[in-house]
Amino acid sequence: MDSKIPVTVLTGYLGAGKTTLLNRILTEPHGKKYAVVINEFGEVGIDNDLVVGADEEVFEMNNGCICCRVRGDLIRILGNLLKRKGKFDGIIIETTGLADPGPVAQTFFVDDDIQKGAKLDSIVTVVDARHLAQRLHDAPEAEEQVAFADVLLLNKTDLVTPTELALLETRIRLINPYAKLLKTQRCAVDLNEVLNQGAFDLSRIIERDPHFLDAEDDHAHHHEHDEHCHDEHCTHEHHHHHHDHDHGRHDVTIHSVSLTSDKPIDPEKFNSWMNEVIATKGQDLLRYKGILNMKGLEQRFVLQGVHMLMEGQPSAPWPATDKRNSRLVFIGRKLDEKALKDGFATCTA
Amino acid sequence: MHAQTTYAKQLALNENVLTVLFNESGTIAAIVLLDGTALLLNLESGEEKRLTLHAMGSPLAACVDCDGEGFLSTGDDGRLVRFAWFDEPTALAEHKGKWLDHVAASANGALRAYSVGKEVYLLGRDKPLAQPSSVGGLAFSPNGKRLAVSHYNGVSLWWTNARDSTPQTLLWKGSHLGVRWHPAGDYVMTSMQENSLHGWRMKDMGELRMAGYPGKIHSFEFSAKGKWLVTSGADQIICWPFTGSGPQGKPPMALGIPEPLPCTVVAPHPRDEMTAAGFASGRVILALLEDRLPVELLPPDSIPVVALRWAPDGRTLLSAKENGQVHLYTTESIMRATAQLS
């Protein structure tokens, strides 16, 4: 039995429709009670008796390690909320449009009390179909929010043409191949598709969707080079530094790399390679998820991480009918696809 | 023969407990509950009173008021409330829509302080003391002349009698949570997010760092005369020696047999060299501050102990578990039970 309180993180650029979604979650009769952590610059009043304003205070743990940036205010607020067991069914954290989702996710990995009492259910990103292309162009935060998403609400689809929408979808898939993509108008979506997803619990996702990480990512990936070269800011040049704002514009630098193998993986070789990747590239790795066929293990080994913080454990057994393919997806900046592919290939048993 | 219990009284409140407190004379005990109420026990008459402190919310912190008779609590309803056996609960301050995270009072300075996010208020002063980031904890120095405020990257020490003072800043990178003064005012100690303690020796600003804890240190208190800093967070009670040149380079003393689950709360005795401790397993023990086996006050039942407090005279002890089980022990009840064991 899992008595941990599920936490949904709601991100999205200003005006994308976050507040509309939040208000729907709080007012619709679903029989669940949520505590809500809103940012201090909230757009409208929220009618709920368990609302707390957060100030998005990020600090670095372990004496300044940048990959251990966590949200101090969340540690404090969640710590207090979690003492009240049984008073609500879930927690929703709204972040400002400018927030980097990394520290929010990392907070769930590093704090004792939060790990004991809560679990990150999913990161839900709301994007505005009409403005997303421009945001991806000029705001690094918008791109990060797409990259981090487990569930992506592509909202205001009525304001764009079908062709524009198709292009946007392709563009989103280049950044994030595995997020659940929901196309909406005025955030009209079945809340069961958004809340209680267990997206950070890979075992549960695989149970529901055995081919998670399988299908679409290859597809998206094959298109990557074409797509980006149409754009004048081609990502082949991986040396471009993301925080270089001198040009007054932002190049799309986040993309995904998907690795597969039909041979069993040697746990020791894999661990040592993965540790090396995390240690040297952790800062550029926004998220990664994997389902691995470890040698000698009858269960699927599932892992996921945010920057330098990784979790992995055996999950359900492989179904007898399935081929035991290992799959690992990285989402990040300046990913050296060839090096990752070669590295992963050395991990086979 | 019927086995003697270590406790004199047991209550099942069926509500999560924030903390337990005693007034200065030890006649009134307050059990502050997360439903916004408090149960007051009159230990002389045996009467009980249930008071509503935060009708629209939940308390976040509580302490004994500066007169030693009443109590203070702050809540997520934005209120600072005083309550006592003879007084109705009264709001002393209100900040609508804010959480009042911490509260502290000083008998010597007759001062009360509470924090709201990045601001600390001394009751009766109009201007708050602005902090660089959210406040982790508050503690008045033993003489009441200074207020220590912990936050990110260190502690600010404010003079409480100055109208417009600037604080002395003790710097150390990271997030500082709770803060405590040595009973003689010689050290300021903080617990940190990184499962460690940090400290400063006031006479020369020498720094102390105590790490190696497997979990967060939620509870750390100096023993009565300041010889030991008694701490939770490990599978035993960890005590750091503060005699002579201080704890640097000395190993801590670990009391008790290692438990399967960590120590959650400690309560050094207010007069004698001993301490009570509670564990996440539900076990409560009483240990002399020397290398001897502790006495068990409550056996484990897998319900974490969340609060533990001695009356100032050291003759009564209260323990509370997460689910509202409260036990009251007296010197006599403990002696009777332990005499029967030996």
XYZ file of C-alpha atoms in Angstrom:
691
model
C 0.000 0.000 0.000
C 1.263 3.392 -0.965
C 0.171 6.048 1.477
C 2.316 8.749 -0.062
C 0.500 11.920 -1.083
C 0.665 12.473 -4.869
C 1.992 15.840 -5.974
C 1.286 17.350 -9.383
C 3.520 20.139 -10.613
C 1.759 22.560 -12.937
C 4.021 24.608 -15.162
C 3.559 26.739 -18.231
C 4.343 30.099 -19.631
C 2.351 33.123 -18.588
C -1.090 33.159 -20.218
C -0.949 29.558 -21.446
C -3.954 28.557 -19.365
C -2.456 27.206 -16.130
C -4.893 29.078 -13.924
C -7.858 27.917 -15.990
C -6.762 24.331 -15.479
C -6.121 24.884 -11.794
C -9.536 26.393 -11.277
C -11.118 23.460 -13.075
C -9.281 21.010 -10.827
C -10.467 22.876 -7.746
C -14.085 23.397 -8.725
C -15.141 20.254 -10.571
C -16.955 17.646 -8.492
C -14.429 14.806 -8.514
C -14.698 14.128 -4.791
C -11.009 14.797 -4.134
C -9.537 17.500 -1.966
C -6.335 19.225 -3.012
C -3.927 21.473 -1.183
C -2.579 24.078 -3.585
C 0.785 25.783 -3.539
C 0.562 28.864 -5.754
C 3.259 31.305 -6.707
C 3.058 34.753 -5.203
C 2.383 36.328 -8.567
C -0.788 34.303 -9.079
C -2.953 35.623 -11.892
C -6.354 35.299 -10.235
C -7.750 34.393 -6.861
C -8.108 30.697 -6.172
C -11.080 29.583 -4.132
C -9.834 26.816 -1.895
C -9.365 26.600 1.861
C -5.913 25.066 1.604
C -3.900 27.488 -0.506
C -0.437 28.652 0.303
C 1.735 31.159 -1.496
C 5.268 30.065 -2.308
C 8.152 32.347 -3.124
C 10.142 30.024 -5.421
C 13.310 30.194 -3.369
C 15.944 28.065 -5.012
C 19.110 27.176 -3.166
C 22.030 24.891 -3.785
C 22.602 21.899 -1.588
C 25.908 20.281 -0.784
C 27.760 23.543 -0.682
C 26.945 24.879 -4.081
C 26.480 21.930 -6.413
C 24.434 23.404 -9.255
C 22.743 20.101 -9.996
C 21.487 19.954 -6.437
C 19.443 23.105 -6.738
C 16.227 22.605 -4.810
C 13.245 24.670 -3.749
C 13.672 25.582 -0.084
C 10.182 27.023 0.193
C 8.683 23.740 -1.024
C 10.619 21.739 1.553
C 9.168 23.991 4.229
C 5.596 24.040 2.894
C 5.352 20.344 1.995
C 6.974 19.430 5.325
C 4.163 21.209 7.142
C 1.394 19.927 4.871
C 2.544 16.325 5.161
C 2.111 16.379 8.933
C -1.643 16.622 8.295
C -2.224 13.105 7.147
C -5.676 12.317 5.837
C -6.773 15.936 5.421
C -6.444 16.008 1.628
C -5.897 13.628 -1.283
C -3.214 15.422 -3.225
C -1.076 18.509 -3.589
C -0.797 20.726 -6.651
C 2.172 23.017 -7.056
C 1.780 25.867 -9.501
C 4.996 27.458 -10.693
C 5.499 30.820 -12.344
C 5.899 30.963 -16.098
C 9.558 31.746 -15.665
C 10.381 28.921 -13.309
C 12.861 26.198 -14.151
C 11.113 22.894 -13.292
C 14.455 21.240 -12.430
C 14.723 22.398 -8.819
C 11.079 21.494 -8.180
C 11.617 17.927 -9.376
C 14.952 17.654 -7.568
C 13.345 18.650 -4.290
C 11.485 15.340 -4.359
C 14.708 13.375 -4.693
C 16.763 15.055 -1.986
C 14.542 15.767 1.001
C 14.031 12.981 3.527
C 10.658 14.040 4.823
C 9.216 14.699 1.390
C 10.434 11.339 0.119
C 8.768 9.622 3.049
C 5.435 11.408 2.809
C 4.939 12.464 -0.811
C 5.629 11.339 -4.331
C 5.976 13.424 -7.435
C 3.050 12.251 -9.531
C 3.728 14.157 -12.725
C 4.862 17.416 -14.218
C 2.036 18.915 -16.241
C 2.976 21.654 -18.686
C 0.352 23.853 -20.298
C 1.420 25.496 -23.549
C -0.409 27.953 -25.747
C -0.627 26.648 -29.309
C -0.673 30.138 -30.721
C 2.432 31.386 -28.971
C 4.493 28.275 -28.362
C 6.612 28.610 -31.493
C 7.593 32.137 -30.513
C 8.200 31.142 -26.871
C 10.458 28.288 -27.905
C 12.320 30.846 -29.946
C 12.821 33.521 -27.297
C 12.371 31.913 -23.863
C 14.608 29.134 -22.579
C 12.151 28.524 -19.730
C 9.397 27.587 -22.168
C 11.605 24.998 -23.790
C 12.626 23.573 -20.414
C 9.015 23.301 -19.357
C 8.240 21.263 -22.472
C 11.314 19.116 -21.865
C 10.367 18.309 -18.284
C 6.706 17.494 -18.953
C 5.103 14.131 -18.308
C 1.785 15.482 -19.494
C 1.655 18.276 -22.049
C -1.531 20.238 -22.601
C -1.340 21.858 -26.004
C -4.010 24.450 -25.296
C -5.870 26.993 -27.435
C -5.703 24.707 -30.484
C -8.686 26.580 -31.931
C -6.439 29.569 -32.532
C -4.123 27.841 -35.015
C -4.532 26.074 -38.346
C -4.254 22.275 -38.629
C -0.914 22.652 -40.409
C 0.462 24.904 -37.680
C -0.754 22.419 -35.121
C 0.950 19.512 -36.871
C 4.196 21.444 -37.053
C 3.970 22.307 -33.377
C 3.436 18.691 -32.478
C 6.516 17.650 -34.390
C 8.461 20.369 -32.701
C 7.288 19.286 -29.255
C 8.166 15.678 -30.002
C 11.717 16.678 -30.895
C 12.156 18.139 -27.450
C 10.143 15.587 -25.531
C 9.204 12.300 -27.204
C 7.502 10.601 -24.258
C 5.192 13.189 -22.681
C 1.501 12.418 -22.936
C 0.257 15.061 -25.385
C -3.294 16.343 -24.977
C -4.731 18.873 -27.389
C -7.258 21.167 -25.750
C -9.279 24.337 -26.011
C -9.751 26.356 -22.812
C -8.093 23.462 -20.966
C -11.171 21.296 -21.533
C -9.671 17.947 -20.724
C -10.704 14.924 -18.721
C -8.941 15.542 -15.411
C -8.300 11.813 -15.103
C -5.850 12.299 -17.949
C -3.951 14.908 -15.956
C -4.098 14.013 -12.278
C -2.905 10.889 -10.523
C -0.791 9.779 -13.493
C 2.045 8.154 -11.609
C 4.319 9.462 -14.327
C 7.310 9.418 -12.013
C 6.479 5.829 -11.168
C 7.695 4.091 -14.298
C 6.572 0.688 -13.066
C 3.022 1.910 -13.077
C 3.286 3.494 -16.512
C 4.660 0.337 -18.020
C 1.843 -1.664 -16.507
C -0.618 0.570 -18.268
C 1.344 1.110 -21.432
C 3.842 -1.711 -21.970
C 5.311 0.082 -24.985
C 6.011 3.329 -23.232
C 9.294 4.730 -24.601
C 8.927 2.388 -27.584
C 7.009 3.784 -30.477
C 7.010 7.458 -31.165
C 10.431 8.495 -30.120
C 12.165 6.785 -33.033
C 9.784 8.440 -35.359
C 10.376 11.851 -33.897
C 14.041 11.329 -33.774
C 14.399 10.468 -37.427
C 12.855 13.743 -38.326
C 15.056 15.728 -36.109
C 17.763 16.754 -38.498
C 15.440 17.721 -41.295
C 13.229 19.673 -39.064
C 15.931 21.635 -37.415
C 17.735 22.449 -40.611
C 14.659 24.118 -41.967
C 15.076 26.379 -39.075
C 17.785 28.910 -39.445
C 19.163 28.001 -36.051
C 20.319 24.503 -36.674
C 21.119 22.375 -33.674
C 23.919 20.515 -35.338
C 26.156 22.959 -33.679
C 26.036 21.500 -30.206
C 28.507 23.919 -28.712
C 26.116 26.751 -28.493
C 25.633 27.772 -24.909
C 22.072 27.988 -23.817
C 22.330 30.964 -21.506
C 23.937 33.167 -24.086
C 21.379 35.911 -24.328
C 23.558 38.359 -26.221
C 21.812 37.747 -29.477
C 18.515 38.699 -27.924
C 17.138 35.365 -29.041
C 17.279 31.825 -28.009
C 18.273 28.874 -30.130
C 16.411 25.625 -29.699
C 19.013 23.471 -28.033
C 17.044 20.910 -26.108
C 16.480 17.655 -27.880
C 16.200 13.996 -27.136
C 18.326 10.957 -27.835
C 16.795 7.523 -27.790
C 18.968 4.442 -27.350
C 17.912 0.845 -27.819
C 19.477 -2.561 -27.515
C 18.150 -6.079 -28.059
C 21.029 -7.635 -26.102
C 20.914 -8.002 -22.301
C 22.667 -5.238 -20.375
C 25.475 -5.923 -17.922
C 24.480 -4.146 -14.685
C 28.041 -3.319 -13.657
C 29.078 -1.956 -17.021
C 25.857 0.014 -17.251
C 26.206 1.511 -13.787
C 29.718 2.641 -14.363
C 28.859 4.163 -17.760
C 25.699 5.839 -16.458
C 27.524 7.259 -13.455
C 30.102 8.717 -15.787
C 27.407 10.264 -17.997
C 25.648 11.771 -14.997
C 28.854 13.055 -13.449
C 30.085 14.727 -16.615
C 26.831 15.717 -18.344
C 24.387 15.910 -15.453
C 23.955 19.619 -15.802
C 22.805 19.274 -19.410
C 20.566 16.260 -18.808
C 17.129 17.581 -17.994
C 15.343 14.257 -17.751
C 15.983 10.669 -18.684
C 13.948 7.500 -18.457
C 14.794 3.940 -19.268
C 13.473 0.387 -19.277
C 16.311 -2.105 -19.306
C 16.743 -5.810 -19.793
C 19.420 -6.450 -17.178
C 21.282 -9.701 -17.474
C 20.037 -12.245 -14.944
C 17.005 -10.170 -13.962
C 13.546 -11.533 -14.748
C 11.984 -8.143 -14.125
C 12.272 -5.017 -16.188
C 14.700 -2.589 -14.635
C 13.273 0.926 -14.727
C 15.220 4.080 -14.110
C 14.691 7.779 -14.325
C 16.447 10.932 -13.375
C 16.617 14.692 -13.290
C 20.069 16.191 -13.809
C 22.408 14.310 -11.447
C 19.738 12.628 -9.387
C 18.774 9.179 -10.589
C 16.520 6.440 -9.258
C 16.330 2.911 -10.559
C 14.740 -0.357 -9.448
C 13.404 -3.662 -10.752
C 9.760 -3.446 -11.780
C 7.230 -6.000 -13.069
C 8.493 -9.146 -14.880
C 8.889 -9.049 -18.662
C 5.786 -10.429 -20.362
C 6.518 -13.807 -21.930
C 5.385 -12.623 -25.348
C 7.474 -9.476 -25.465
C 10.915 -9.116 -26.879
C 13.165 -7.901 -24.109
C 14.350 -4.692 -25.686
C 16.188 -2.159 -23.572
C 15.378 1.451 -24.150
C 16.836 4.617 -22.731
C 15.740 8.159 -23.571
C 17.696 11.289 -22.689
C 16.269 14.794 -22.922
C 18.811 17.533 -22.603
C 21.101 20.132 -24.066
C 24.165 19.573 -26.159
C 23.637 15.829 -26.149
C 26.376 14.030 -28.052
C 24.259 11.380 -29.697
C 27.141 9.366 -31.063
C 29.013 9.266 -27.764
C 25.848 8.209 -25.937
C 25.111 5.497 -28.511
C 28.670 4.169 -28.417
C 28.711 4.272 -24.638
C 25.433 2.424 -24.325
C 26.631 -0.200 -26.813
C 29.561 -1.079 -24.530
C 27.124 -1.942 -21.723
C 25.843 -5.179 -23.236
C 26.625 -8.376 -21.400
C 1.426 -9.610 39.586
C 0.182 -6.896 37.285
C 2.993 -5.276 35.342
C 3.513 -1.667 36.326
C 3.439 0.803 33.429
C 6.133 3.454 33.161
C 3.518 6.142 32.630
C 0.980 7.612 35.032
C -1.572 8.706 32.448
C -2.435 7.871 28.856
C -4.610 9.800 26.374
C -5.806 8.810 22.917
C -6.560 12.088 21.131
C -6.962 10.640 17.655
C -5.509 13.775 16.063
C -2.019 14.588 14.791
C 0.166 16.321 17.356
C 2.379 19.327 16.603
C 4.091 19.581 19.977
C 3.651 19.335 23.749
C 4.564 22.098 26.248
C 4.627 22.775 30.000
C 4.193 26.095 31.725
C 7.075 27.285 33.928
C 5.640 25.929 37.177
C 4.933 22.547 35.567
C 1.271 22.631 36.621
C -0.233 22.960 33.149
C 0.589 20.842 30.109
C -0.504 21.878 26.600
C -0.860 19.406 23.745
C -1.040 21.397 20.513
C -2.943 19.543 17.794
C -2.869 19.984 14.031
C -6.654 20.395 13.859
C -6.117 23.888 15.299
C -7.022 23.056 18.900
C -5.042 22.441 22.080
C -5.764 20.172 24.998
C -4.705 21.677 28.339
C -4.129 19.392 31.307
C -4.189 20.796 34.810
C -1.823 18.442 36.584
C -2.837 19.676 40.044
C -6.609 19.328 39.731
C -6.711 16.677 37.021
C -9.047 18.847 34.924
C -8.820 19.125 31.146
C -9.742 21.922 28.704
C -9.964 21.881 24.938
C -9.290 25.290 23.352
C -9.643 26.403 19.747
C -6.525 28.288 18.671
C -6.777 28.369 14.891
C -10.409 27.820 13.909
C -9.681 28.180 10.195
C -6.329 26.473 10.030
C -3.537 24.504 11.538
C -0.705 25.502 13.888
C 2.843 25.618 12.520
C 4.804 26.386 15.702
C 4.220 26.796 19.437
C 6.221 27.751 22.534
C 5.811 28.870 26.145
C 5.007 32.573 26.428
C 7.474 34.980 28.079
C 5.469 35.139 31.330
C 5.980 31.398 31.785
C 2.267 30.918 32.421
C 0.726 31.013 28.940
C 1.589 29.571 25.555
C 1.938 30.956 22.041
C 1.070 29.335 18.738
C 1.364 30.526 15.151
C -0.660 29.112 12.300
C -1.339 28.889 8.600
C -4.353 31.127 9.247
C -1.934 34.038 9.671
C -2.512 34.364 13.427
C -0.283 34.493 16.491
C -2.399 33.246 19.389
C -1.790 33.316 23.137
C -3.594 30.827 25.328
C -3.433 29.786 28.981
C -5.417 27.833 31.572
C -7.178 30.927 32.863
C -7.302 33.002 29.630
C -9.341 32.564 26.517
C -7.209 32.258 23.365
C -6.419 35.735 22.008
C -4.853 36.726 18.692
C -1.824 38.954 19.329
C -1.052 39.484 15.643
C -2.621 38.725 12.306
C -1.225 38.582 8.766
C -4.019 37.628 6.405
C -3.230 34.904 3.889
C 0.277 34.243 5.247
C 1.847 31.369 7.107
C 3.433 32.280 10.436
C 6.186 29.688 10.403
C 8.053 30.126 13.675
C 7.590 31.591 17.139
C 9.865 32.150 20.137
C 9.608 33.958 23.482
C 12.146 35.062 26.051
C 11.376 35.283 29.759
C 14.472 37.390 30.411
C 13.765 39.928 27.723
C 9.952 39.694 28.042
C 10.014 39.397 24.255
C 8.044 37.497 21.657
C 9.166 36.958 18.074
C 7.545 35.247 15.121
C 8.366 34.905 11.459
C 6.357 35.359 8.273
C 8.369 34.152 5.282
C 11.440 36.410 5.145
C 10.353 38.746 7.918
C 10.747 38.469 11.668
C 8.495 40.493 13.941
C 9.255 41.402 17.530
C 5.863 41.942 19.094
C 5.318 45.584 20.000
C 7.785 46.915 17.417
C 6.348 48.317 14.236
C 9.108 47.439 11.807
C 9.954 43.827 10.983
C 13.530 42.586 10.844
C 14.132 41.726 7.194
C 16.034 38.508 6.495
C 17.858 37.579 3.286
C 15.644 34.518 2.727
C 12.900 32.469 4.388
C 13.413 31.908 8.070
C 14.350 28.391 9.203
C 14.181 28.983 12.936
C 14.227 31.527 15.789
C 15.972 31.424 19.164
C 16.531 34.062 21.841
C 19.872 34.007 23.600
C 19.591 32.841 27.223
C 19.801 36.440 28.533
C 17.251 37.652 25.976
C 19.585 40.293 24.552
C 19.976 38.697 21.153
C 17.731 36.893 18.704
C 19.247 34.291 16.380
C 17.456 33.852 13.050
C 18.523 30.971 10.798
C 18.036 31.158 7.023
C 19.854 30.192 3.819
C 23.592 30.622 4.055
C 23.758 31.268 7.774
C 22.356 32.920 10.859
C 21.617 36.579 11.633
C 22.078 37.721 15.248
C 19.957 40.743 16.125
C 20.241 42.911 19.275
C 16.759 42.900 20.741
C 16.971 46.290 22.505
C 18.199 48.334 19.542
C 15.580 50.060 17.407
C 17.469 50.052 14.146
C 20.236 47.565 14.452
C 21.964 45.690 11.701
C 22.525 42.044 12.445
C 25.780 40.240 12.926
C 25.852 37.574 10.227
C 27.264 34.102 10.701
C 27.899 32.722 7.235
C 27.875 29.140 6.061
C 26.511 28.074 2.679
C 23.388 25.955 2.624
C 19.954 25.915 4.178
C 19.921 26.304 7.969
C 16.784 24.972 9.647
C 16.494 24.950 13.442
C 18.725 27.143 15.629
C 19.743 26.805 19.312
C 21.879 28.716 21.825
C 24.194 27.053 24.285
C 22.738 27.650 27.799
C 25.727 29.886 28.657
C 25.435 31.711 25.318
C 28.841 30.373 24.195
C 27.700 28.710 20.952
C 25.015 29.055 18.298
C 24.118 25.780 16.569
C 21.956 25.063 13.536
C 20.619 21.917 11.872
C 21.028 21.847 8.106
C 19.193 20.449 5.111
C 22.263 18.286 4.372
C 21.732 16.071 7.451
C 24.396 17.873 9.472
C 24.830 20.402 12.245
C 26.732 23.634 11.956
C 27.847 25.904 14.744
C 29.776 29.011 15.734
C 31.758 29.589 18.943
C 30.843 33.121 19.972
C 34.128 34.164 21.586
C 36.230 33.711 18.419
C 33.684 32.778 15.724
C 35.331 29.391 15.404
C 33.168 27.090 13.275
C 31.911 23.621 14.095
C 30.569 21.096 11.669
C 29.040 17.771 12.643
C 28.037 15.452 9.811
C 27.481 11.736 9.282
C 23.787 11.614 10.098
C 21.713 9.290 7.899
C 18.680 11.608 8.077
C 17.541 15.107 8.901
C 18.117 16.303 12.450
C 14.697 17.472 13.539
C 15.506 17.722 17.213
C 18.683 18.908 18.944
C 18.951 20.349 22.440
C 21.698 21.172 24.911
C 21.708 19.269 28.194
C 20.916 21.238 31.363
C 24.387 22.597 32.053
C 25.414 22.660 28.425
C 27.874 19.774 28.661
C 26.251 17.870 25.808
C 24.378 18.633 22.608
C 21.841 15.802 22.362
C 20.610 15.090 18.825
C 18.089 13.025 16.830
C 18.503 11.889 13.211
C 20.502 8.701 13.742
C 19.658 5.168 14.893
C 20.973 5.999 18.381
C 20.972 9.166 20.480
C 24.031 11.114 19.322
C 25.582 13.418 21.944
C 28.387 15.890 21.238
C 30.629 16.959 24.142
C 30.790 20.722 24.776
C 33.129 20.657 27.759
C 36.689 22.013 27.597
C 37.658 23.112 24.110
C 34.355 21.964 22.571
C 33.468 19.071 20.321
C 36.099 19.569 17.584
C 38.094 16.452 16.932
C 36.191 14.460 19.543
C 33.899 11.587 18.638
C 30.282 11.873 19.765
C 28.806 9.539 22.350
C 26.091 7.253 20.939
C 23.524 6.110 23.518
C 21.354 3.024 23.355
C 21.288 -0.017 21.131
C 21.002 0.898 17.413
C 17.325 1.002 16.454
C 15.870 -0.119 13.111
C 14.307 3.325 12.626
C 15.829 6.741 13.413
C 15.525 8.836 16.521
C 12.906 11.538 15.872
C 12.957 13.653 19.013
C 15.176 14.223 22.057
C 14.501 15.904 25.405
C 17.453 16.346 27.757
C 16.415 16.505 31.414
C 16.216 20.130 32.643
C 18.362 19.450 35.747
C 20.122 16.110 35.628
C 22.587 14.569 33.183
C 20.098 12.392 31.357
C 17.864 12.546 28.299
C 14.641 11.114 26.976
C 14.393 10.179 23.304
C 11.670 9.023 20.932
C 12.047 6.998 17.747
C 10.179 6.554 14.466
C 9.480 3.007 15.686
C 7.379 4.413 18.513
C 9.908 3.498 21.208
C 10.590 6.021 23.981
C 13.703 5.631 26.134
C 15.368 7.377 29.032
C 19.163 7.397 29.095
C 21.833 8.707 31.416
C 24.366 10.879 29.579
C 27.031 8.262 30.033
C 27.773 4.970 28.412
C 25.042 2.892 30.085
C 22.017 1.054 28.733
C 18.853 3.187 28.629
C 15.510 2.340 30.224
C 12.556 1.755 27.925
C 9.545 3.953 28.677
C 7.401 2.819 25.752
C 7.891 -0.215 23.496
C 7.871 0.194 19.698
C 4.478 0.066 17.951
C 5.482 1.563 14.579
C 3.812 4.915 15.285
C 6.489 7.636 15.249
C 7.092 9.717 18.347
C 6.711 13.383 17.365
C 7.015 15.296 20.640
C 8.713 14.878 23.993
C 9.013 17.450 26.803
C 9.991 17.642 30.471
C 8.303 19.986 32.909
C 10.894 22.608 33.990
C 11.267 20.947 37.420
C 12.115 17.668 35.693
C 9.502 15.659 37.593
C 7.053 15.105 34.726
C 7.609 14.023 31.110
C 5.137 14.050 28.224
C 5.473 12.060 25.008
C 3.208 12.239 21.958
C 2.950 10.070 18.902
C 1.895 11.078 15.450
C -1.627 9.623 15.894
C -2.402 11.512 19.096
C -1.365 8.913 21.672
C -0.041 10.904 24.606
C 1.710 9.512 27.685
C 2.476 11.357 30.882
C 5.263 9.982 33.065
C 6.166 11.073 36.573
C 9.376 10.379 38.478
C 7.318 8.015 40.634
C 5.728 6.106 37.750
C 9.109 5.585 36.122
C 10.785 4.535 39.376
C 8.021 2.069 40.226
C 8.145 0.415 36.812
C 11.922 0.200 36.659
C 12.163 -1.068 40.272
C 9.848 -3.887 39.316
C 12.067 -4.809 36.388
C 15.261 -5.060 38.411
